[in-house]
XYZ file of C-alpha atoms in Angstrom:
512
model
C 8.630 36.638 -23.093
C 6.352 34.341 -24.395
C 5.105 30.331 -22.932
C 2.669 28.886 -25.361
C 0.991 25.797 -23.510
C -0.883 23.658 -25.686
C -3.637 21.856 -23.836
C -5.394 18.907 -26.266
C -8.365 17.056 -24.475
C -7.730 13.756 -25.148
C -11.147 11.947 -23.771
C -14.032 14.253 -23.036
C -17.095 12.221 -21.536
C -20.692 13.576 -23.293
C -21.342 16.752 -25.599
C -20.210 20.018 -23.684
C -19.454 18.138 -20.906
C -17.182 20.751 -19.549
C -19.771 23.559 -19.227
C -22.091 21.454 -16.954
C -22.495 22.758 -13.432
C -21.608 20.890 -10.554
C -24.543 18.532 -9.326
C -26.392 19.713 -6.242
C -25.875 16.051 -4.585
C -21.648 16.220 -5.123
C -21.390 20.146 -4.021
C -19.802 19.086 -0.604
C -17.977 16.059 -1.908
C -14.426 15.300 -1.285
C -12.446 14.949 -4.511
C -9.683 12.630 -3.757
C -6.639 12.805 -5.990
C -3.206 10.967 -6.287
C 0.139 11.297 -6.876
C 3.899 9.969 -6.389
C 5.142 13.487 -5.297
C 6.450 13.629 -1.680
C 6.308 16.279 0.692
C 9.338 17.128 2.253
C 8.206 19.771 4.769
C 4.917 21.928 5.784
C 7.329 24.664 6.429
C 7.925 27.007 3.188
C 11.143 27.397 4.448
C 12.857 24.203 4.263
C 11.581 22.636 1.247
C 12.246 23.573 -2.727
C 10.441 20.202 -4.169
C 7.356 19.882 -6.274
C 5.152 17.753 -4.079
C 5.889 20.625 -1.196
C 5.312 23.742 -3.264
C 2.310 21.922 -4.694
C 0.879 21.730 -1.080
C 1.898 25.426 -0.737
C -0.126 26.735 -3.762
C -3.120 25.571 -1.391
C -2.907 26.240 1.813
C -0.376 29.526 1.809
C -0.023 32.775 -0.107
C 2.069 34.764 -1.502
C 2.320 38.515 -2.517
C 2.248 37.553 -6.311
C 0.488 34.144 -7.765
C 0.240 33.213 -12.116
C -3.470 32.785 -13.776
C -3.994 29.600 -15.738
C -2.032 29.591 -18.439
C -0.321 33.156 -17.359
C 3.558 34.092 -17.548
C 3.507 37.362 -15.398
C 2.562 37.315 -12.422
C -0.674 38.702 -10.737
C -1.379 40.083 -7.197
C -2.706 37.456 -4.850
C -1.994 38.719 -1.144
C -1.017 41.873 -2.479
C -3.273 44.764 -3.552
C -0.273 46.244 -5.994
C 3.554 45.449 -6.928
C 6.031 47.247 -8.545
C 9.438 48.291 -8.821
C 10.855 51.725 -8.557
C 10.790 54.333 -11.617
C 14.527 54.536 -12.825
C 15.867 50.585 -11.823
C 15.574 47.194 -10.603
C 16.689 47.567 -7.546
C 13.958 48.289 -5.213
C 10.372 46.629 -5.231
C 7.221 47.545 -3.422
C 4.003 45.818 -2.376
C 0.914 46.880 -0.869
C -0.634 44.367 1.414
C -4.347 43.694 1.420
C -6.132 44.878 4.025
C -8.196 41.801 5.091
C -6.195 39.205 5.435
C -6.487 36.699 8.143
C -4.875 33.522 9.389
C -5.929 30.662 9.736
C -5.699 30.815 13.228
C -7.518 33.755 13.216
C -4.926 36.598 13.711
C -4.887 39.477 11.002
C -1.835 39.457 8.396
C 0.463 42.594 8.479
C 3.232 43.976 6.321
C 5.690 42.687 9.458
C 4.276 38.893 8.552
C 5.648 39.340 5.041
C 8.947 40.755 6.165
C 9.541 37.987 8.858
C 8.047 35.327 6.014
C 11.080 36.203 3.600
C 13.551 37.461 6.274
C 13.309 33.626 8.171
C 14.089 31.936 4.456
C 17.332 33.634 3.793
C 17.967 33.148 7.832
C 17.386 29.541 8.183
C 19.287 28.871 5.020
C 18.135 25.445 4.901
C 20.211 23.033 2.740
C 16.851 21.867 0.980
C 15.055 24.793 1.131
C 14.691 27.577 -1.420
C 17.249 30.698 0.133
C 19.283 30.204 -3.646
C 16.021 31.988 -4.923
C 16.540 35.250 -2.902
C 20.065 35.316 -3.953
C 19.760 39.277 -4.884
C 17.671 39.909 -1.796
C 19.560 42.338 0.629
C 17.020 43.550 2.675
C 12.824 43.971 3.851
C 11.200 46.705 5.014
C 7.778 47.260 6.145
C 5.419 50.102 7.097
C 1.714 50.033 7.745
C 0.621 47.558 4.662
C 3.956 48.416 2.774
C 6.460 46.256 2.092
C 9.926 47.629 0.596
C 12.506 45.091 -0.831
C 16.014 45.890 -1.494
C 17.924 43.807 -3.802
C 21.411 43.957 -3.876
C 21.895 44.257 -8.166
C 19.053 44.977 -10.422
C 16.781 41.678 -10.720
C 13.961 42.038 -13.217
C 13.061 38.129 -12.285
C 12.195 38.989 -8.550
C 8.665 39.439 -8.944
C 8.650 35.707 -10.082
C 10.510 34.402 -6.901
C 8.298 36.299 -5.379
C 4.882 34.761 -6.807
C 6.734 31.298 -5.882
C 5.984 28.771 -3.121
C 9.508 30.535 -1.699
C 7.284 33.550 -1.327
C 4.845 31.591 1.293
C 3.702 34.549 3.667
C 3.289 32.558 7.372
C 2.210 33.871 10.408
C 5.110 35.238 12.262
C 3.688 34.688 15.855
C 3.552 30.720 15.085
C 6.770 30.587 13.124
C 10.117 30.216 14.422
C 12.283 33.252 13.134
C 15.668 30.741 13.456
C 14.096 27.347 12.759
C 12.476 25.158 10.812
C 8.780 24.468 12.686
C 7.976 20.976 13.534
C 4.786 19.186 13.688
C 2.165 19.083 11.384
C -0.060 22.401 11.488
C 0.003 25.072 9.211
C -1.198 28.954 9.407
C -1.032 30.281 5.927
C -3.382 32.856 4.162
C -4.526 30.111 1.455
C -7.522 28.868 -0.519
C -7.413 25.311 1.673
C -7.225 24.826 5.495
C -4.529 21.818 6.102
C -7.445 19.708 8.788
C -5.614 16.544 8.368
C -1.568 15.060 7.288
C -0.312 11.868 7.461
C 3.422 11.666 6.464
C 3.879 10.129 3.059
C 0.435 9.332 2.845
C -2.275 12.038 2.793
C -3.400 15.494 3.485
C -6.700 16.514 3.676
C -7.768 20.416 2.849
C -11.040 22.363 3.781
C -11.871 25.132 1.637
C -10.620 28.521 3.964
C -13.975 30.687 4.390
C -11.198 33.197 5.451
C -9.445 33.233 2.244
C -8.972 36.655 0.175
C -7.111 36.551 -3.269
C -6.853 36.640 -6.568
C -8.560 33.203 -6.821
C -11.811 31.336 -5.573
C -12.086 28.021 -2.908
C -12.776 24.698 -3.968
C -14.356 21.550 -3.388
C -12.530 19.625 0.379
C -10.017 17.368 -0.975
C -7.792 14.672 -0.210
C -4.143 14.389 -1.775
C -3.026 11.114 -1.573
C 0.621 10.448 -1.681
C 1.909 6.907 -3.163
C 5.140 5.328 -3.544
C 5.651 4.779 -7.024
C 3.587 4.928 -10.652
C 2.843 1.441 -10.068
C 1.327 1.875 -6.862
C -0.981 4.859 -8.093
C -2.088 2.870 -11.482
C -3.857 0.476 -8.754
C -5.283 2.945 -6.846
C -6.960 4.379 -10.253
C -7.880 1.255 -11.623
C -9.688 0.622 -8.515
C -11.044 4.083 -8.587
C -9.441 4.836 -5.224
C -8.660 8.364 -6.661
C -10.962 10.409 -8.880
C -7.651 12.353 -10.548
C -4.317 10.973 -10.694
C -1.235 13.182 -11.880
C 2.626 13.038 -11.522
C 3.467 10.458 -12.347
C 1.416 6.846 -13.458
C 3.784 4.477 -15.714
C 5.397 5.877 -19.116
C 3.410 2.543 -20.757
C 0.243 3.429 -18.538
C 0.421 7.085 -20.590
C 1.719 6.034 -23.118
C -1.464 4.007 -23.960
C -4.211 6.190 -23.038
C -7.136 5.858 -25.323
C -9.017 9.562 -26.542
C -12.507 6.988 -27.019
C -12.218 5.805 -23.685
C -15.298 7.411 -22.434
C -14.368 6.518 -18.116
C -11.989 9.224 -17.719
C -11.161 12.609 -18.981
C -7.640 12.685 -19.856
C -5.400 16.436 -20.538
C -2.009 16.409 -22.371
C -0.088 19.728 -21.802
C 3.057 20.747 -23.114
C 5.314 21.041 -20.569
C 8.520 22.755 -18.958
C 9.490 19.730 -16.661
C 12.960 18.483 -17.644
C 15.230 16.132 -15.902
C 18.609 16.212 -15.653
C 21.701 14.109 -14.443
C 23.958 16.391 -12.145
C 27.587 15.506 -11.137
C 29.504 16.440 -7.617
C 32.405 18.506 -9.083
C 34.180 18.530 -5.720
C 37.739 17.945 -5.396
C 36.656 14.669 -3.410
C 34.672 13.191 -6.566
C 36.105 11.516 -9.228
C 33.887 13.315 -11.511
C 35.835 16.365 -10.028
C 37.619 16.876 -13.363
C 35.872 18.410 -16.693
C 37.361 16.079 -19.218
C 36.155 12.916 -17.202
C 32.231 14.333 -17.334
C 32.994 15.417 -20.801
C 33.472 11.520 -21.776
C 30.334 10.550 -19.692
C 28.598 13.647 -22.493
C 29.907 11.394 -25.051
C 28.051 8.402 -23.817
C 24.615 9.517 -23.123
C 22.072 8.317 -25.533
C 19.268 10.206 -24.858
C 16.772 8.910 -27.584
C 17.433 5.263 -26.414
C 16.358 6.565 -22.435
C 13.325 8.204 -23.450
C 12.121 5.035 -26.182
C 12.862 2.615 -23.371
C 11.973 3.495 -20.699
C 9.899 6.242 -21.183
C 7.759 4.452 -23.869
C 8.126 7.743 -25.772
C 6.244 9.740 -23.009
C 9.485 12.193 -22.823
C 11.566 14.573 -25.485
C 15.439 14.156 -25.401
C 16.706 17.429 -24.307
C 20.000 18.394 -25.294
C 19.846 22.226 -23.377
C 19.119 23.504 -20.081
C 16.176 25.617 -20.890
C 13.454 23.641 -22.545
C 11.672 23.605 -25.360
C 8.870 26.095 -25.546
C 10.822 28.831 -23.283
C 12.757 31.577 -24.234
C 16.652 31.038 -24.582
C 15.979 27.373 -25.483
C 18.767 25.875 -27.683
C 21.129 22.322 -28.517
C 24.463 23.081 -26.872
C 24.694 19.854 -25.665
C 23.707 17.865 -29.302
C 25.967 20.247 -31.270
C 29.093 19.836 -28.646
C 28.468 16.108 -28.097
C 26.464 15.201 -31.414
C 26.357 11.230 -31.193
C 27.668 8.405 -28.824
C 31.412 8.484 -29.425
C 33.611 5.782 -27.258
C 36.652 6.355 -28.962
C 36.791 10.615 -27.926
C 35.593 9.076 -24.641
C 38.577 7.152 -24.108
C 40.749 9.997 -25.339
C 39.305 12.424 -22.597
C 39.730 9.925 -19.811
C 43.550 9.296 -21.377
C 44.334 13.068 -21.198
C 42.761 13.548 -17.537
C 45.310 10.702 -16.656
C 42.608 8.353 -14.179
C 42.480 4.801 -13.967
C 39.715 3.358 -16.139
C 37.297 2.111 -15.757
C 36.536 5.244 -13.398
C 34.272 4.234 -10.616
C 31.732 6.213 -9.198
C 28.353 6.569 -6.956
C 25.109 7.370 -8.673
C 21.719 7.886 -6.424
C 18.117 8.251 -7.446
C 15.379 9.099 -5.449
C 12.883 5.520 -4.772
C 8.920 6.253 -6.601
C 10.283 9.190 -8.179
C 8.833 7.516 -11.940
C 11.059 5.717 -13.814
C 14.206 6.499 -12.061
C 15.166 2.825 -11.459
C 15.192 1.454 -15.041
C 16.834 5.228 -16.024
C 19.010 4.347 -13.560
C 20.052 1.132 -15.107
C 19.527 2.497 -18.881
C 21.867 4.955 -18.034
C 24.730 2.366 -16.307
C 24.612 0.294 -19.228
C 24.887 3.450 -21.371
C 28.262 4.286 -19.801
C 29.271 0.760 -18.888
C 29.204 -0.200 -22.427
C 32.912 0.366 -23.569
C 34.364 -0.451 -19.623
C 35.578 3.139 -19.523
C 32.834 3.896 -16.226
C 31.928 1.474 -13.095
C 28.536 3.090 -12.092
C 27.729 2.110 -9.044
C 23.584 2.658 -8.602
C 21.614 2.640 -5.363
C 17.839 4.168 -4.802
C 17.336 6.389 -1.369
C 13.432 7.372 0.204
C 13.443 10.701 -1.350
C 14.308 12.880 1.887
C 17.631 11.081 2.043
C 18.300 11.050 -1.471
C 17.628 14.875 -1.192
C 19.765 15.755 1.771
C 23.114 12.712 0.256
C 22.949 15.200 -2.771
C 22.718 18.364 -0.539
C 25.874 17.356 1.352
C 28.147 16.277 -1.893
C 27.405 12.329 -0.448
C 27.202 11.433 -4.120
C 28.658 11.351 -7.120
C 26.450 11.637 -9.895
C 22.406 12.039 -9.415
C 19.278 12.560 -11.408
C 16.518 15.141 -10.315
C 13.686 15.921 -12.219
C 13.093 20.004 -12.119
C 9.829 21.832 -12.365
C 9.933 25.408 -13.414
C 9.312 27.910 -10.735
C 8.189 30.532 -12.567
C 7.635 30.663 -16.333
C 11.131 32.534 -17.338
C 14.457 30.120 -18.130
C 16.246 31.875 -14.704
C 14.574 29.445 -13.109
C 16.758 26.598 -15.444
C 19.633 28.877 -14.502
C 20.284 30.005 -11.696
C 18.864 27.547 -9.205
C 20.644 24.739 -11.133
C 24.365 26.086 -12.266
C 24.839 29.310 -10.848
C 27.419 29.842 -7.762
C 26.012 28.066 -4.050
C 23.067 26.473 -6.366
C 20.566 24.220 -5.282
C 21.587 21.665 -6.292
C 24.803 21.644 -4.713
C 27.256 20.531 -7.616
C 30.156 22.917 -6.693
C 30.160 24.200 -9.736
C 30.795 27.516 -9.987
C 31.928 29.485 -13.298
C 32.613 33.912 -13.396
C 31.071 33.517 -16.594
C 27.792 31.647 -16.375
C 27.075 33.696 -13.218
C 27.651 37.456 -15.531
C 25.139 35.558 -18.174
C 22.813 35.213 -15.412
C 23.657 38.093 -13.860
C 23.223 40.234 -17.651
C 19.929 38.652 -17.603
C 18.118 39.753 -14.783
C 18.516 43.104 -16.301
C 16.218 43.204 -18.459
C 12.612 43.837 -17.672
C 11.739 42.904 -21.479
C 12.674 39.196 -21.140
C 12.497 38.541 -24.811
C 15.818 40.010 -24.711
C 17.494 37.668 -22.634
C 17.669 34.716 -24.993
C 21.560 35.378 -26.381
C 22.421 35.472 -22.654
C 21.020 32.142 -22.524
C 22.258 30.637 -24.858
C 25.680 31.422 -24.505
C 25.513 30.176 -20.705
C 24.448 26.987 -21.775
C 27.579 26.828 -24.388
C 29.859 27.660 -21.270
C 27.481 24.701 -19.137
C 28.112 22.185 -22.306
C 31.771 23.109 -22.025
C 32.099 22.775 -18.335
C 29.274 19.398 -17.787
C 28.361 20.270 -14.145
C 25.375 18.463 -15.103
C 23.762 16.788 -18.594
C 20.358 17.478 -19.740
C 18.721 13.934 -20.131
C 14.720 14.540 -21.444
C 11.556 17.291 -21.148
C 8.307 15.704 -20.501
C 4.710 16.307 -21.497
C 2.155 16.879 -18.378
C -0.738 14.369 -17.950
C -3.623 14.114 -15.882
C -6.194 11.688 -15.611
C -9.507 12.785 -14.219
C -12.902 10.223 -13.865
C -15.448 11.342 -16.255
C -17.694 13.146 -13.611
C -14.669 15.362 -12.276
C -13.544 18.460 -14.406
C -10.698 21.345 -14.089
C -7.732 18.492 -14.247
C -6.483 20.391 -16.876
C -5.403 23.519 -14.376
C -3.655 21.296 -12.292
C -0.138 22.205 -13.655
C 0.291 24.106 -16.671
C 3.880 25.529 -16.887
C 4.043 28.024 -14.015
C 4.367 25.915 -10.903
C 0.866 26.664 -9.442
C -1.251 23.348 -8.540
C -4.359 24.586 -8.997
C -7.148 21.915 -6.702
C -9.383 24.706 -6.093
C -10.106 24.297 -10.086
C -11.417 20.611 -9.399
C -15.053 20.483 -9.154
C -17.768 17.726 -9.720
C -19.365 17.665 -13.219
């Protein structure tokens, strides 16, 4: 398989500005950076969001990690991986020798068993167990760890090199329970020496650190409620970088001759998608009713309005720019149609207009006036009440969790650079994101996929599961968006801060 990630420098400040060293007088400097992403837990275990994992990147490691710009993955914690001659059923690592904690105590093969055997065990509604899915078992032996997957899964070594993979120490880490508080002991690149809840972290380069990549300059994430809030903290130079997300018009207006700030535009594989609860207890339980709300979407208008342009309709699951990527959603539902709306609501026999809950997650970008674009959208002919409410994003992730609404819209952020990861997670059986949906045939596609070691040959399997998905309308795909970051002009490496496979590289920030 194949990822091309196009990175254009928009605004770079002086001739070969990026191949100046860091000043002498800024070595030691904090670099403070920004961003609207929340952290739902320190623990790897109970949290699958992108403001978590992006803390884990830091300050853990796993067996397996991505280079900039990579789509296999790499050893990081690990000396070796690979998978048994003759199948895909058993995979073997070879730990590094030296290792160590942050709390000083040496890492062992046993820390990377209890690491992955605690994830499946806890089983945390919002954490990432759905990834281990083929997972049966974890041995380990001197600096060898054996895993034993349950049906050949050529896409394991890519869970693995994910922020589900977080190796913690096992003498700190409750085997049963989420751990509370606000340390960390991971193997990482950054020491956590600071956390304030929904406001900041602060990271120390870890002397201790052994890997695949280098420390960085001390840095402090700062965490803000909305775009809005962050564009203020940039303009007044609160923040030397500011990514994910500042205002569609904000982006949509950045100037290449501004010569204050270094700006990087990267393709990207973040979609966002509107998912429906298709339990008995929803009215969106039955197909044709969601299949009248596929009629109605009008994605162009969403992403012109309020995404000043910022964001591609998408009309599949897998994106544009990965493997399997296709229109089964434009050629089933082509155009806004009312009329074979109305028909579908007439043959599933429900009182119109059918009313129902839809929940968005508060500072999570535009998701208030997509929230809005989107009730007007299906208010238009009377045939749907919508009725909208924003939640602080840990309750808006546990109402959706627990089936507590009806509809929802969740941006997603590839975990590894292979379309499983806009498969399984999202519409295969006891997903993420908790839909209920379940279909024998979308799970054989996935299934059939993981097969194949050569993933360029997995893209019929793809495409046919997102026919069955278009059919069924568990969930619409709404838009893909470009990645932006926005660095002052005497800050460089911005441009490694997210390029397609889910690492968020600070360690690449440095003064200029």
């Amino acid at each position: 398989m194949r990822i091309l990630m196009t990175l254009l420098v928009l605004a770079v400040v002086g001739v070969g500005g990026w191949q100046l060293l860091p000043s002498q007088e800024n070595d030691e400097a904090t670099i403070t950076v920004g961003t609207t992403d929340t952290v739902t837990s320190l623990d790897p275990a109970g949290a699958y969001d992108a403001g978590s994992w992006a803390l884990f990147s830091n300050v853990f490691q796993s067996l397996l990690t991505y280079e900039p710009g990579g789509v296999s993955p790499v050893p990081d914690a690990a000396k070796s991986c690979s998978f048994a001659k003759g199948g895909l059923v058993t995979y073997t690592c070879e730990l590094r020798n030296d290792l160590t904690f942050t709390g000083g105590g040496k890492v062992t093969a046993e820390d990377v068993k209890f690491s992955f055997d605690r994830v499946k065990k806890i089983n945390s509604d919002v954490g990432p167990s759905s990834l281990f899915s083929t997972l049966k078992s974890v041995d380990a032996h001197g600096l060898t760890v054996t895993f034993h997957l349950s049906a050949p899964d050529a896409t394991f070594p890519f869970k693995v090199a994910t922020g589900a993979g977080s190796i913690v120490d096992h003498t700190r880490y409750p085997a049963d329970a989420l751990r509370t508080g606000s340390d960390v002991d991971g193997t990482g690149p950054y020491r956590l020496t600071g956390y304030t809840k929904g406001k900041k972290v602060l990271l120390s380069p870890n002397s201790r650190y052994k890997g695949a990549v280098s420390t960085g300059a001390p840095i402090e994430l700062r965490y803000y409620a909305d775009p809005d809030a962050l564009e203020k903290a940039w303009k007044a130079k609160d923040v030397e970088a500011a990514t994910r997300q500042l205002p569609p018009a904000v982006l949509a207006a950045l100037n290449a001759s501004d010569p204050g700030q270094r700006v990087t535009e990267a393709d990207s594989s973040e979609t966002r998608n509107l998912y429906f609860n298709t339990h008995s207890d929803s009215p969106l339980h039955d197909t044709d009713v969601r299949k009248a709300m596929a009629w109605l979407i009008d994605r162009a208008q969403l992403a012109s309005t309020v995404y000043d342009g910022t964001v591609e309709p998408l009309y599949s699951l897998v994106p544009a720019g990965i493997t399997g990527h296709s229109t089964s959603f434009f050629d089933t539902y082509p155009n806004q149609n009312a009329e074979k709306a109305r028909k579908l609501l007439e043959k599933a026999g429900v009182s119109i207009p059918v009313s129902f809950t839809y929940g968005y997650g508060l500072g999570s970008g535009a998701a208030a006036s997509e929230a809005q674009e989107l009730k007007r959208q299906l208010e238009a002919g009377g045939l749907f009440k919508v009725n909208v409410k924003g939640y602080e994003w840990t309750d808006f992730q546990k109402r959706w969790a627990t089936g507590k609404l009806d509809a929802y819209a969740v941006g997603w952020v590839a975990d590894y650079p292979d379309p499983d990861t806009f498969a399984a997670p999202l519409v295969g059986t006891g997903s993420t994101m908790n839909t209920g949906y379940s279909s024998k045939a979308v799970d054989n596609y996935i299934a059939d996929s993981q097969r194949f070691a050569d993933r360029s040959r997995v893209a019929d399997d793809f495409r046919r599961l997102q026919q069955a998905v278009a059919e069924d309308v568990p969930v619409i795909p709404l838009w893909q968006r470009k990645e932006y970051v926005v660095t002052s002009a005497d800050v460089g490496g911005g441009q490694y801060l997210a390029d397609g496979n889910g690492v968020f590289r600070l360690w690449k920030l440095d003064w200029i």
